Coordinates of C-alpha atoms and ligand atoms in Angstrom, one line a residue:
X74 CA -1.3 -15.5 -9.0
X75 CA -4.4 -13.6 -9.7
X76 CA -7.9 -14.5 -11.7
X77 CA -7.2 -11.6 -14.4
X78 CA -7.3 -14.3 -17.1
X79 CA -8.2 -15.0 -20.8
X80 CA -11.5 -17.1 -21.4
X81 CA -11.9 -17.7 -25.1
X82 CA -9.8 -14.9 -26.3
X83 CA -11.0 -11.8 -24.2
X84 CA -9.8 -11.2 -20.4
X85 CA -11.9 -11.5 -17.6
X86 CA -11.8 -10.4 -13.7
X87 CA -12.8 -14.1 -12.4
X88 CA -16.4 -14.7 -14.7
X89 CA -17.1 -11.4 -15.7
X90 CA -15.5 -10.0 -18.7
X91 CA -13.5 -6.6 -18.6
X92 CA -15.7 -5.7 -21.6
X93 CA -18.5 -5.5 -20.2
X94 CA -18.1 -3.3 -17.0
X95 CA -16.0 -0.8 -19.3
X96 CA -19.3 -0.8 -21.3
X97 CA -21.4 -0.2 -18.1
X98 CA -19.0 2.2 -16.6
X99 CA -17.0 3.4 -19.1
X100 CA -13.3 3.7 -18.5
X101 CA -10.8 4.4 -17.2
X102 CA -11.4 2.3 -14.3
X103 CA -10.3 0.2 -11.8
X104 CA -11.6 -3.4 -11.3
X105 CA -10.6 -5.7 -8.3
X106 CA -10.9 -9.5 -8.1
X107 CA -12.5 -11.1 -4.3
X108 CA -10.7 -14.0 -4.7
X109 CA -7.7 -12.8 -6.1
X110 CA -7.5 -10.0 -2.8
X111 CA -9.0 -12.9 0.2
X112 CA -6.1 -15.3 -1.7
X113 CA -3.3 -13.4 -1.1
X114 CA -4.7 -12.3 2.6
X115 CA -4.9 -16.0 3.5
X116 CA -1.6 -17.2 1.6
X117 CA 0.2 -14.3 3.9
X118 CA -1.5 -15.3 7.1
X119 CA -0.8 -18.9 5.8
X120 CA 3.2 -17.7 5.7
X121 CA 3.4 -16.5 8.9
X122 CA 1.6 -19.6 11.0
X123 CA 4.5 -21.0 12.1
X124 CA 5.0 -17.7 14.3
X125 CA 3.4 -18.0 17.5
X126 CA 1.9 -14.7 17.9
X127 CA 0.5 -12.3 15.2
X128 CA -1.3 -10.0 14.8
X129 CA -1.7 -8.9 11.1
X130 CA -2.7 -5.1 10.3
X131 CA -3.4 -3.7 6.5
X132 CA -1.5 -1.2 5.4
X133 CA -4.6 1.1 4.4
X134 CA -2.3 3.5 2.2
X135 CA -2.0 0.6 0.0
X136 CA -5.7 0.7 -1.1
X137 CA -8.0 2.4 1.3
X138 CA -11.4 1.5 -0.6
X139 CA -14.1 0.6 1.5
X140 CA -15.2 -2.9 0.2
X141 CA -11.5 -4.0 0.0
X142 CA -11.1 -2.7 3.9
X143 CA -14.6 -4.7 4.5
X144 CA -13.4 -8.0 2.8
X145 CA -9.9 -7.9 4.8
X146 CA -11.7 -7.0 8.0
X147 CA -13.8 -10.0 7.5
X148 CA -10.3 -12.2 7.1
X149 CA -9.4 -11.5 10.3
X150 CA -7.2 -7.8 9.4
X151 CA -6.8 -5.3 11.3
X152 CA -5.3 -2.0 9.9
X153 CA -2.0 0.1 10.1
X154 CA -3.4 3.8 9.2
X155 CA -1.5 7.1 8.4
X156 CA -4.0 9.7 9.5
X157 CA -7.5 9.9 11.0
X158 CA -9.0 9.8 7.3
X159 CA -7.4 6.4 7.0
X160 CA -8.8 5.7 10.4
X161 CA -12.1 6.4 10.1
X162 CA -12.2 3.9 7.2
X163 CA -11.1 1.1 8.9
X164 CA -13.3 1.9 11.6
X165 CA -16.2 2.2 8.9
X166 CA -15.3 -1.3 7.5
X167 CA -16.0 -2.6 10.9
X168 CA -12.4 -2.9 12.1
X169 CA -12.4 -3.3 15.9
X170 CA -10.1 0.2 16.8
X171 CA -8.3 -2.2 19.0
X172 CA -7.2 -3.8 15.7
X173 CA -5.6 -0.5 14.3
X174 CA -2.1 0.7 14.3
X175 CA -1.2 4.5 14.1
X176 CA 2.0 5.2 12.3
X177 CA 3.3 8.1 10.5
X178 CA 5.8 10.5 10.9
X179 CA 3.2 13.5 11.5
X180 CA 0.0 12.6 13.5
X181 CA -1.4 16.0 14.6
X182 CA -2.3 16.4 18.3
X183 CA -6.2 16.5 17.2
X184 CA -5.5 13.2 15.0
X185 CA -4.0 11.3 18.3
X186 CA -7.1 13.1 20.3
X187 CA -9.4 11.2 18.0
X188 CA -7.3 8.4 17.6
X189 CA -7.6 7.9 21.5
X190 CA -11.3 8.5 21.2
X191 CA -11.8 5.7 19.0
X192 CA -9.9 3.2 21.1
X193 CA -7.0 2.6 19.1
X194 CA -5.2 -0.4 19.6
X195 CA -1.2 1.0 19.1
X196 CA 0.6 4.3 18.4
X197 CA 4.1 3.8 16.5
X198 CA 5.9 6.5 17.8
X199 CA 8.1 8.3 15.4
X200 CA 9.9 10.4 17.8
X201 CA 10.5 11.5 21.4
X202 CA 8.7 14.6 20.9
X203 CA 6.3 12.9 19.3
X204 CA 5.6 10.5 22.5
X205 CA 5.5 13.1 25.3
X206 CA 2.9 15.1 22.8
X207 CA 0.8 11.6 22.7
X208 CA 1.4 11.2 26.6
X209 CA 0.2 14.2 27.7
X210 CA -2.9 13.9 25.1
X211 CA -3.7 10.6 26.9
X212 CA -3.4 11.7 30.5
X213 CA -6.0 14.8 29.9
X214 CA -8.4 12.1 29.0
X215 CA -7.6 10.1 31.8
X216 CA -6.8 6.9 29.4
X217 CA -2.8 5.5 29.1
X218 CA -2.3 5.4 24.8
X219 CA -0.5 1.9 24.1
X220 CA 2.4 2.4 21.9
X221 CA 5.5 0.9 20.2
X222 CA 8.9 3.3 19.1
X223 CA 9.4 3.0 15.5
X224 CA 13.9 2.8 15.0
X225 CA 15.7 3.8 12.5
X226 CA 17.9 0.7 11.6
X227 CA 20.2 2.3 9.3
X228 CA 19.7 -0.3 6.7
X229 CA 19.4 -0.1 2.9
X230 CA 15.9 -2.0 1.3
X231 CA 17.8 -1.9 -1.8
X232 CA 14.1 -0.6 -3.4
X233 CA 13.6 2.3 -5.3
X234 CA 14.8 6.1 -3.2
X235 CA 11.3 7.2 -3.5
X236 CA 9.8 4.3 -1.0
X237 CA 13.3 3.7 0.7
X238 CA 12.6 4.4 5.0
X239 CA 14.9 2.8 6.6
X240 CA 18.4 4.5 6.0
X241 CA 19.6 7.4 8.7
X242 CA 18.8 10.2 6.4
X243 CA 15.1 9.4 5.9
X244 CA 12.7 11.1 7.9
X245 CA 11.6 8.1 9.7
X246 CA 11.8 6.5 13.1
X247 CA 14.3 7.4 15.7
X248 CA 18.0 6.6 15.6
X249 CA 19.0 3.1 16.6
X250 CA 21.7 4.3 19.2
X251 CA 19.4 6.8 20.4
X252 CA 16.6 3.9 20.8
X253 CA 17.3 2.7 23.9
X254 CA 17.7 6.0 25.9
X255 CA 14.0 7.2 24.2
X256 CA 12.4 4.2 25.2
X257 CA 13.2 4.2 28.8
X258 CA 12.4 7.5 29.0
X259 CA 8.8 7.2 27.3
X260 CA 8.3 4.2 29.3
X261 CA 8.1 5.9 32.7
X262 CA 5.4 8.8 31.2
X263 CA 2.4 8.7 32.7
X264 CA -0.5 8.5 29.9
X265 CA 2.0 6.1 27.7
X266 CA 2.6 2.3 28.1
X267 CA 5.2 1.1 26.1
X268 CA 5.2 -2.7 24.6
X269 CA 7.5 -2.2 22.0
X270 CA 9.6 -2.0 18.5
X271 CA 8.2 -0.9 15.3
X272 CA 10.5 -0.9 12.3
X273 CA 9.9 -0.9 8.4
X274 CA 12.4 0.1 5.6
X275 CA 10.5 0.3 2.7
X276 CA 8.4 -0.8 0.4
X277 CA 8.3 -3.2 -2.6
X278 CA 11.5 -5.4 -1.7
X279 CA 12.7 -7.8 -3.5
X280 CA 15.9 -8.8 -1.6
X281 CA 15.3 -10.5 1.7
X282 CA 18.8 -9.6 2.9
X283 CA 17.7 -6.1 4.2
X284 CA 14.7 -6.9 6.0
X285 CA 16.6 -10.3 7.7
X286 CA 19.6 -7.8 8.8
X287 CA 16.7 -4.5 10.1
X288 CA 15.0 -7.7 11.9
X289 CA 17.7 -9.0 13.6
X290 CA 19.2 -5.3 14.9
X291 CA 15.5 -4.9 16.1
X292 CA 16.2 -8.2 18.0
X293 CA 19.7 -7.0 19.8
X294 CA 17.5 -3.7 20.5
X295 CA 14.5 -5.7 22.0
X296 CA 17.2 -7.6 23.9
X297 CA 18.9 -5.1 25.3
X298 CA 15.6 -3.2 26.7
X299 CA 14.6 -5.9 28.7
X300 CA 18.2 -6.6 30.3
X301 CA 17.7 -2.8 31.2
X302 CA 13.7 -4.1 32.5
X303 CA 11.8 -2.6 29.9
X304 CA 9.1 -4.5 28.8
X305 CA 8.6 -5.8 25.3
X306 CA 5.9 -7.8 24.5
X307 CA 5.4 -6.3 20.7
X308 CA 7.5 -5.9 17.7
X309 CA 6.0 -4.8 14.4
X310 CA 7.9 -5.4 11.6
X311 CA 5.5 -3.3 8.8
X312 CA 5.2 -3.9 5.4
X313 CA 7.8 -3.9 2.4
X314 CA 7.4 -6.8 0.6
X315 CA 7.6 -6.8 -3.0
X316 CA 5.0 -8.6 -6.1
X317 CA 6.1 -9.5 -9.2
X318 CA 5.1 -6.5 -11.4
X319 CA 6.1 -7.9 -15.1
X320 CA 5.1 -11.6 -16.4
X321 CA 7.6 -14.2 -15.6
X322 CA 9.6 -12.3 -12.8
X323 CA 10.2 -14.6 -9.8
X324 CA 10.8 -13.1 -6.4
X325 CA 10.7 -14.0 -2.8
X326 CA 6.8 -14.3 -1.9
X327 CA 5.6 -14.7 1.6
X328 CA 6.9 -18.2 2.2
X329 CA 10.3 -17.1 1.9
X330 CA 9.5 -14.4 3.9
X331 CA 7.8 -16.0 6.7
X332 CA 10.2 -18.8 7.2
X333 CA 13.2 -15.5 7.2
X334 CA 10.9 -14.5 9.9
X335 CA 10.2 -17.6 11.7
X336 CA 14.3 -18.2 12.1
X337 CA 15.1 -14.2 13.1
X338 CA 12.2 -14.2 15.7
X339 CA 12.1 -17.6 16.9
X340 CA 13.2 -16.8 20.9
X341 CA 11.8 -13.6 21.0
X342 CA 8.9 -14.1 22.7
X343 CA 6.7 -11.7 21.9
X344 CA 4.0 -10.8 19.4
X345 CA 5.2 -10.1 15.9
X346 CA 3.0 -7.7 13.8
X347 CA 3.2 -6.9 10.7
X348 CA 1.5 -4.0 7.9
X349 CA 1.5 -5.5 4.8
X350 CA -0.1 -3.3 2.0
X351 CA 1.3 -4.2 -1.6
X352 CA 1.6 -7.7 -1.4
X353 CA -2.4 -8.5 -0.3
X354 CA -4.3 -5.6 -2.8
X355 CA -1.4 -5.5 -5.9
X356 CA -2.2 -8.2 -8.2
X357 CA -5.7 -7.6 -7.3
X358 CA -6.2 -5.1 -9.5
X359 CA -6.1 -3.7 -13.0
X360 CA -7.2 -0.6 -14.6
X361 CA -9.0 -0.6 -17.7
X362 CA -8.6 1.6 -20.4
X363 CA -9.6 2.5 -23.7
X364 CA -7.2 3.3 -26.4
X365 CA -8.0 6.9 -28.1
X366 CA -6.4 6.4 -30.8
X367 CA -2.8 5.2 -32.3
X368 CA -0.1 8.3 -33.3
X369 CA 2.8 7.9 -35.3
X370 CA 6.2 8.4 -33.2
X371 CA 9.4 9.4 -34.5
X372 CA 10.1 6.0 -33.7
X373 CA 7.7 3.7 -32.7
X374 CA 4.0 4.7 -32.5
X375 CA 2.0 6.5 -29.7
X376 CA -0.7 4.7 -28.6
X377 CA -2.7 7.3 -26.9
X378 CA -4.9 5.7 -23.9
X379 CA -7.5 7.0 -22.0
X380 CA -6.0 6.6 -18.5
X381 CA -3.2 9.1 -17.3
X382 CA -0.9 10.0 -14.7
X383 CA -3.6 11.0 -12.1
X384 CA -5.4 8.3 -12.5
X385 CA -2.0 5.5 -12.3
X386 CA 0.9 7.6 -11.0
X387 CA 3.5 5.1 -10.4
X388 CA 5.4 5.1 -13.8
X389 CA 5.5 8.7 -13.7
X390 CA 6.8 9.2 -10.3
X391 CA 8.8 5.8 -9.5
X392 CA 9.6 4.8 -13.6
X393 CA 7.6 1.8 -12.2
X394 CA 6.7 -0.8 -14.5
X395 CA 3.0 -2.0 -15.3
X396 CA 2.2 -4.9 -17.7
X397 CA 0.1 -3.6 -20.7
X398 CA -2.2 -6.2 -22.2
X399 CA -5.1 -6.0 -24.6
X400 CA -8.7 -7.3 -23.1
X401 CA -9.3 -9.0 -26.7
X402 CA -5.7 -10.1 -28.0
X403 CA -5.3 -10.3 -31.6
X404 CA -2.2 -12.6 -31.2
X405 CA -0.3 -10.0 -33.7
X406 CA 2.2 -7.6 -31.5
X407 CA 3.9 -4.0 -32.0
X408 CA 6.0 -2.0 -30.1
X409 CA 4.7 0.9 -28.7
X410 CA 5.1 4.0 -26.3
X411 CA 1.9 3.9 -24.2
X412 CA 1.1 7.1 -23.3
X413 CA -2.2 8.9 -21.5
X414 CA -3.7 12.4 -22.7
X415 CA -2.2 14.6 -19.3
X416 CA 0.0 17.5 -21.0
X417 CA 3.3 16.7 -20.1
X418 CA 5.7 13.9 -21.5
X419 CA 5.6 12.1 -17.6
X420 CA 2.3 10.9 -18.4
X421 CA 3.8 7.7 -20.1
X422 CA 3.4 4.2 -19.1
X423 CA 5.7 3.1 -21.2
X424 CA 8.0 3.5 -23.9
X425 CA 9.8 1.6 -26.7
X426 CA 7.9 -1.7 -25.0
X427 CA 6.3 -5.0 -27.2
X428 CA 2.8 -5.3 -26.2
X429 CA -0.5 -6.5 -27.9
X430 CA -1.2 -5.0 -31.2
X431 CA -4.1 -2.3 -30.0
X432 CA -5.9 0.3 -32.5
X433 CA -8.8 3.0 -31.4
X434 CA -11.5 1.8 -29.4
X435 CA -9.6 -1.4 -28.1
X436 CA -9.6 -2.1 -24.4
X437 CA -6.5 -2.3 -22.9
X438 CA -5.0 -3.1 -19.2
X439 CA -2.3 -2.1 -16.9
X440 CA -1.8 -5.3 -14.7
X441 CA -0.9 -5.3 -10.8
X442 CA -2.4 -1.9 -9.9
X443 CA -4.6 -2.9 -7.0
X444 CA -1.5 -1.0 -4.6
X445 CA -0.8 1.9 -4.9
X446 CA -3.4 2.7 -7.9
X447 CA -6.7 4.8 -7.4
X448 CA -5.7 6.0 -3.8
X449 CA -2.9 8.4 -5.5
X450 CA -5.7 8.9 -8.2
X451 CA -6.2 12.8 -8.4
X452 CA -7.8 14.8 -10.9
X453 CA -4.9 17.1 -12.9
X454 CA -5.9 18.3 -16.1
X455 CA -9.7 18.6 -14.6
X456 CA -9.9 14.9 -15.4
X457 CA -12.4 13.2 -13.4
X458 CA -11.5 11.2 -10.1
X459 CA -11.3 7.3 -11.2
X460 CA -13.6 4.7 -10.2
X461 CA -13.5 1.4 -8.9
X462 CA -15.3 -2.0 -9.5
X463 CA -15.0 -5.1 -7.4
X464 CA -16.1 -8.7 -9.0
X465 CA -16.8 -11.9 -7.1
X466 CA -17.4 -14.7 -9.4
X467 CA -20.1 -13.5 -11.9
X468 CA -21.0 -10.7 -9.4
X469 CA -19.2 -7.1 -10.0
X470 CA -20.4 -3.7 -8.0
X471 CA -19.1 0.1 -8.5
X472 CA -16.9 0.5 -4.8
X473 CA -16.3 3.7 -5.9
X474 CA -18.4 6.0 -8.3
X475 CA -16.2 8.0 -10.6
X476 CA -16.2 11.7 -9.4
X477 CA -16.9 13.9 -12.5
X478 CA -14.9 16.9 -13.2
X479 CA -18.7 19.0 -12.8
X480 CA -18.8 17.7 -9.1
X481 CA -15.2 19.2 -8.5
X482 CA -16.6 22.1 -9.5
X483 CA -19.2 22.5 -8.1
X484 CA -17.2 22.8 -4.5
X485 CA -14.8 26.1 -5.7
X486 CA -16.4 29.1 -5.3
X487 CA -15.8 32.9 -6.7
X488 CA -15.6 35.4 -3.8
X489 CA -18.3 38.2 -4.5
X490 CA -15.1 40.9 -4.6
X491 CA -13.5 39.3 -7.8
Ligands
LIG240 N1 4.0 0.3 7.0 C1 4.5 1.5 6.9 C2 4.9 2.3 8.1 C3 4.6 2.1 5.6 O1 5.1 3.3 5.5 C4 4.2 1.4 4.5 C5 4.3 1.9 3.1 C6 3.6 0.1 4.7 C7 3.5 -0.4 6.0 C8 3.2 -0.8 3.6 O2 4.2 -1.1 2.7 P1 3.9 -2.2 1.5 O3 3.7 -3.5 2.2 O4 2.7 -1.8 0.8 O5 5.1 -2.2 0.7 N2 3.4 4.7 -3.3 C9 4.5 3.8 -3.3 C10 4.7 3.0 -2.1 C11 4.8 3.8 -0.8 C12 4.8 3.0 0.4 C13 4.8 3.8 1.6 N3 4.8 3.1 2.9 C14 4.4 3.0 -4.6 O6 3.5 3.2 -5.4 O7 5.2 2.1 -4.8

């Protein structure tokens, strides 16, 4: 559910129509809805209440823009971050550093260092190595650096290979019958106080099966540390779960997932966190583009938009799907390829597909791109760096202010000996 809707024949984000920011801030660009974004942080919190303990953290990866961190912040978030860059603006949107989780499979020494500084609430530990760095980081400062050890479960998502993390041959987590060995060992290092699991095995997952199955291994794990003494009081259980990307496509939404949760945890006793990204900020978002003009094709036609690959990456490097739709429908409809301007035949959105009727100077949207979207946004071809719009009600602000090729520029510089 989102509040991208028609309203007389043109599409609006909530009461503003997409026509008129495109006129203000020209396009591409990417506009998010406030309610759309605080109702899918509430129906997920909502999910989970039957859980005793939570503690919810944003995947900031997901869509690291300021006002959306500040709006989630202000829903009770906290953050699960990926560097100190993604730290620093969860800090910035006035998440507590209590509140923030530290995963990743390469934090650099300096990045812990700073992490530490800021108070950080929990390191996921990715490997042994990894922990003893962390520990010895810690004791130097005289602090102890609260952390969890992320497993490999060995368990397919069944998602695409690109965004799969949870099978042995991913880089990710340690190995689940080397688990239990790690974690008594890091639990004795001065500097480090272990409270737990971490586990996730990828990302937009449609099949519940996967997750159930990692969950319930993580359980056996949890159990078997504290026969050995260990203490557990955390388990994180990250992100992963799947939206619907194309109109009409039913999947299991955060009910289902919730009560799959409720049953696998329900005498674990401890506090279950989780790091949802996609399935808060992906339908909270569209971009808006304008189409260039319309091509013949060998077969069907090329309608040539203003957005490209750098600005929406996902059908390029996933073949993910985005529903196309036209801000003013004409009712008539024609099948297309929808492609952007970057020179190479990737930069397609989509091919052969039935969409809206659009000619040159019509605005046009790719739906669900609020995930995933403008933070893989880079500027091949010297395009410029996308902006972003949010819109509350009849209100709508620039969040981000489109970066112009000329500013890019302006930071390279010639050596005097060329
Ligand atoms: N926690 C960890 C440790 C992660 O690696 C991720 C995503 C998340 C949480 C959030 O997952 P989500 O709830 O958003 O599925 N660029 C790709 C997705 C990459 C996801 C990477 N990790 C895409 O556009 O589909």
């Amino acid at each position: 559910m989102d509040h991208f809707e028609l309203k007389n024949g043109a599409l609006y984000a909530e009461d503003v129509p997409l026509a008129a920011i495109a006129a203000a801030v020209g396009t591409p660009v990417y506009v998010y809805s406030r309610a759309t974004l605080t109702r899918h942080a509430r129906v997920f919190r909502e999910a989970l209440s039957a859980l005793p303990r939570v503690h919810l953290a944003f995947a900031v990866k997901s869509n690291p823009n300021l006002a959306v961190l500040k709006l989630l912040a202000k829903e009770g978030y906290g953050a699960d971050v990926v560097s100190a860059g993604e730290m620093h603006r969860a800090l910035a949107a006035g998440m507590p550093g209590a509140d923030i989780v530290f995963s990743g499979v390469g934090k650099t020494g300096r990045e812990m260092a700073e992490a530490l500084d800021a108070g950080l609430g929990q390191f996921n530990l990715e490997s042994e190595e990894e922990g003893v760095e962390l520990a010895a980081i810690a004791a130097v400062r005289g602090v102890v650096a609260t952390a969890t050890l992320r497993v490999n479960p060995d368990v397919d998502a069944k998602t695409h290979a690109k965004i799969s993390t949870g099978k042995s041959e991913n880089k990710f987590g340690v190995p689940y019958d080397r688990a239990a060995e790690i974690y008594a060992r890091l639990s004795v290092m001065p500097g480090l106080m272990m409270r737990g699991l971490a586990v996730h095995i990828g990302s937009q997952i449609t099949d519940l099966e996967p997750s159930r199955l990692a969950f319930a291994k993580m359980g056996d794990l949890m159990r078997t540390l504290r026969e050995q003494g260990l203490s557990v009081t955390h388990m994180d259980l990250g992100g992963g779960l799947g939206v619907p990307y194309r109109v009409g496509e039913t999947l299991p939404g955060p009910a289902e997932y919730g009560a799959m949760v409720a049953e696998v945890t329900r005498d674990w006793d401890a506090t279950i966190m989780f790091e949802p990204g996609r399935v808060i900020t992906g339908n909270g978002g569209v971009l808006v583009t304008e189409v260039i003009r319309v091509k013949p094709g060998a077969v069907n036609p090329f309608v040539v938009v203003d957005a490209a690959m750098n600005d929406l990456v996902r059908p390029a490097m996933y073949d993910a799907w985005h529903d196309f739709a036209a801000v003013q429908p004409t009712g008539e409809r024609i099948t297309a390829n929808i492609v952007g301007p970057i020179c190479e035949s990737s930069d397609t959105f989509a091919m052969a597909r039935d969409v809206d009727a659009v000619v040159a100077g019509d605005l046009g949207v790719f739906r669900t791109a609020g995930a995933y979207g403008a933070t893989m946004a880079n500027t091949y071809n010297s395009r410029a760096l996308v902006p972003e719009v949010m819109v509350d009600g009849d209100k709508w602000a620039i969040v981000a202010e489109r970066i112009e090729p000329a500013t890019i520029l302006a930071a390279e510089r010639v050596p005097e000996w060329l």
